[in-house]
């Protein structure tokens, strides 16, 4: 039981490692900061907000630097996660075996994930620092409206398909009951 619990705990933090051994998993940078960054870099969005060509070029350069580092981190995390899985297999089947190497790797992965979060936040800072107050206001309005539209679309799709997200017990979560 303890072995199963430990294994479940370890692998709960990782993507399906076996399925991802051959290919890197989808970038974790596809979060809010990155989504907003992609919206801002869209030519139609730039036109609506009034972003000028010089501003667009500066945004592009700064975003590309951040994106390159995020991609490198994704690869490093993927490699470390595979190492973690290999070490965990050995540690979890041998009672009393030292977990020091495993825990150092878990800590290293956590540090890299923290750096990812900081870089994603940096995307928002780059946008803030490169837009005028009026442009930031217009961008906020457009992004908020798009986010609400997407949320509504997902909810309608879920209703049409009759799907409910399962909670931790496998049952629909309390807010969906």
XYZ file of C-alpha atoms in Angstrom:
177
model
C 0.000 0.000 0.000
C 2.733 2.459 0.979
C 4.601 1.657 -2.223
C 1.484 2.295 -4.318
C 0.786 5.546 -2.469
C 4.366 6.740 -2.880
C 4.345 5.850 -6.553
C 1.039 7.599 -7.138
C 2.305 10.679 -5.322
C 5.503 10.780 -7.322
C 3.887 10.306 -10.697
C 0.990 12.657 -9.952
C 3.404 15.552 -10.379
C 4.670 14.257 -13.718
C 3.018 13.884 -17.106
C 2.593 10.377 -18.461
C 6.327 9.714 -18.539
C 6.143 6.532 -20.613
C 4.077 8.239 -23.283
C 6.486 11.155 -23.382
C 9.843 9.361 -23.539
C 10.086 9.843 -27.287
C 8.761 13.379 -27.553
C 8.823 16.423 -25.313
C 5.442 17.185 -23.823
C 3.509 20.284 -24.700
C 5.057 23.407 -23.314
C 3.984 24.369 -19.818
C 4.468 27.932 -20.939
C 1.011 27.807 -22.498
C -0.421 29.480 -19.445
C -2.009 32.857 -18.896
C 1.140 34.942 -19.460
C 1.935 33.093 -22.650
C -1.693 33.206 -23.852
C -1.767 36.952 -23.337
C 1.597 37.246 -25.076
C 0.288 35.342 -28.085
C -2.800 37.567 -28.200
C -0.713 40.731 -28.064
C 1.545 39.514 -30.884
C -1.434 38.849 -33.175
C -1.425 41.482 -35.993
C -5.202 42.019 -35.745
C -4.920 42.551 -31.983
C -2.006 44.961 -32.495
C -4.072 46.984 -34.916
C -7.074 47.160 -32.548
C -4.830 48.247 -29.664
C -2.836 50.676 -31.794
C 0.576 49.060 -31.319
C 3.061 50.762 -33.637
C 5.712 48.920 -35.675
C 8.593 49.975 -33.400
C 6.667 48.765 -30.343
C 5.789 45.521 -32.127
C 9.431 44.868 -33.009
C 10.584 45.450 -29.438
C 7.813 43.219 -28.068
C 8.717 40.492 -30.557
C 12.417 40.567 -29.640
C 11.785 40.451 -25.899
C 9.111 37.731 -26.188
C 11.366 35.577 -28.371
C 14.111 35.686 -25.713
C 11.652 34.587 -23.039
C 10.149 31.903 -25.272
C 13.590 30.464 -26.076
C 14.369 30.136 -22.362
C 10.940 28.571 -21.697
C 11.557 25.967 -24.415
C 14.986 25.149 -22.978
C 13.447 24.752 -19.534
C 10.753 22.432 -20.951
C 13.457 20.191 -22.397
C 15.461 20.234 -19.158
C 12.371 19.402 -17.087
C 11.442 16.587 -19.464
C 14.928 15.062 -19.149
C 14.921 15.455 -15.363
C 11.427 13.907 -15.124
C 12.653 10.828 -16.996
C 15.639 10.585 -14.632
C 13.297 11.014 -11.689
C 11.089 8.179 -12.891
C 14.073 5.850 -13.332
C 15.467 6.643 -9.890
C 12.018 6.384 -8.288
C 11.549 2.866 -9.658
C 14.705 1.760 -7.853
C 14.035 3.665 -4.633
C 10.416 2.567 -4.303
C 11.117 -1.159 -4.639
C 14.072 -1.288 -2.236
C 13.023 -0.542 1.352
C 15.648 1.505 3.148
C 17.325 2.719 -0.052
C 18.426 6.337 0.177
C 16.076 8.878 -1.356
C 18.656 11.666 -1.367
C 19.311 11.581 -5.121
C 15.574 11.405 -5.863
C 14.760 14.320 -3.576
C 17.552 16.452 -5.073
C 16.057 15.824 -8.508
C 12.555 16.702 -7.283
C 13.990 19.926 -5.855
C 15.778 20.710 -9.139
C 12.562 20.182 -11.122
C 10.711 22.433 -8.687
C 13.317 25.157 -9.147
C 12.963 24.929 -12.930
C 9.157 25.108 -12.691
C 9.507 28.213 -10.532
C 11.712 29.756 -13.206
C 9.037 28.921 -15.808
C 6.421 30.732 -13.728
C 8.698 33.755 -13.380
C 9.332 33.848 -17.130
C 5.607 33.617 -17.846
C 5.073 36.546 -15.513
C 7.907 38.369 -17.258
C 5.861 38.180 -20.478
C 3.190 40.277 -18.776
C 5.820 42.731 -17.527
C 7.252 43.104 -21.049
C 3.777 43.910 -22.338
C 3.174 46.378 -19.509
C 6.468 48.141 -20.128
C 6.031 48.421 -23.900
C 2.436 49.672 -24.137
C 1.061 53.081 -23.294
C -1.603 53.407 -20.628
C -4.332 53.711 -23.281
C -2.991 50.648 -25.123
C -2.861 48.632 -21.883
C -6.476 49.577 -21.160
C -7.642 48.557 -24.640
C -5.568 45.338 -24.499
C -7.097 44.491 -21.119
C -10.616 44.986 -22.493
C -9.937 42.784 -25.538
C -8.194 40.036 -23.562
C -10.923 39.993 -20.909
C -13.626 39.741 -23.574
C -11.761 36.932 -25.375
C -11.217 35.046 -22.124
C -14.911 35.304 -21.257
C -15.880 34.203 -24.762
C -13.622 31.142 -24.540
C -14.892 30.228 -21.085
C -18.507 30.483 -22.241
C -17.703 28.375 -25.302
C -16.084 25.655 -23.142
C -19.033 25.612 -20.753
C -21.537 25.343 -23.604
C -19.525 22.557 -25.200
C -19.384 20.705 -21.890
C -23.164 21.042 -21.505
C -23.805 19.853 -25.070
C -21.580 16.843 -24.588
C -23.042 16.154 -21.160
C -19.564 15.988 -19.696
C -18.690 16.828 -16.189
C -15.175 16.948 -14.844
C -14.606 14.284 -12.235
C -13.458 15.383 -8.815
C -10.772 13.583 -6.778
C -13.163 10.732 -5.946
C -14.048 10.163 -9.611
C -17.432 11.818 -9.085
C -18.360 15.243 -10.497
C -16.856 18.009 -8.376
C -19.135 19.656 -5.816
C -19.577 22.820 -7.884
C -20.807 20.763 -10.871
C -23.374 18.713 -8.957
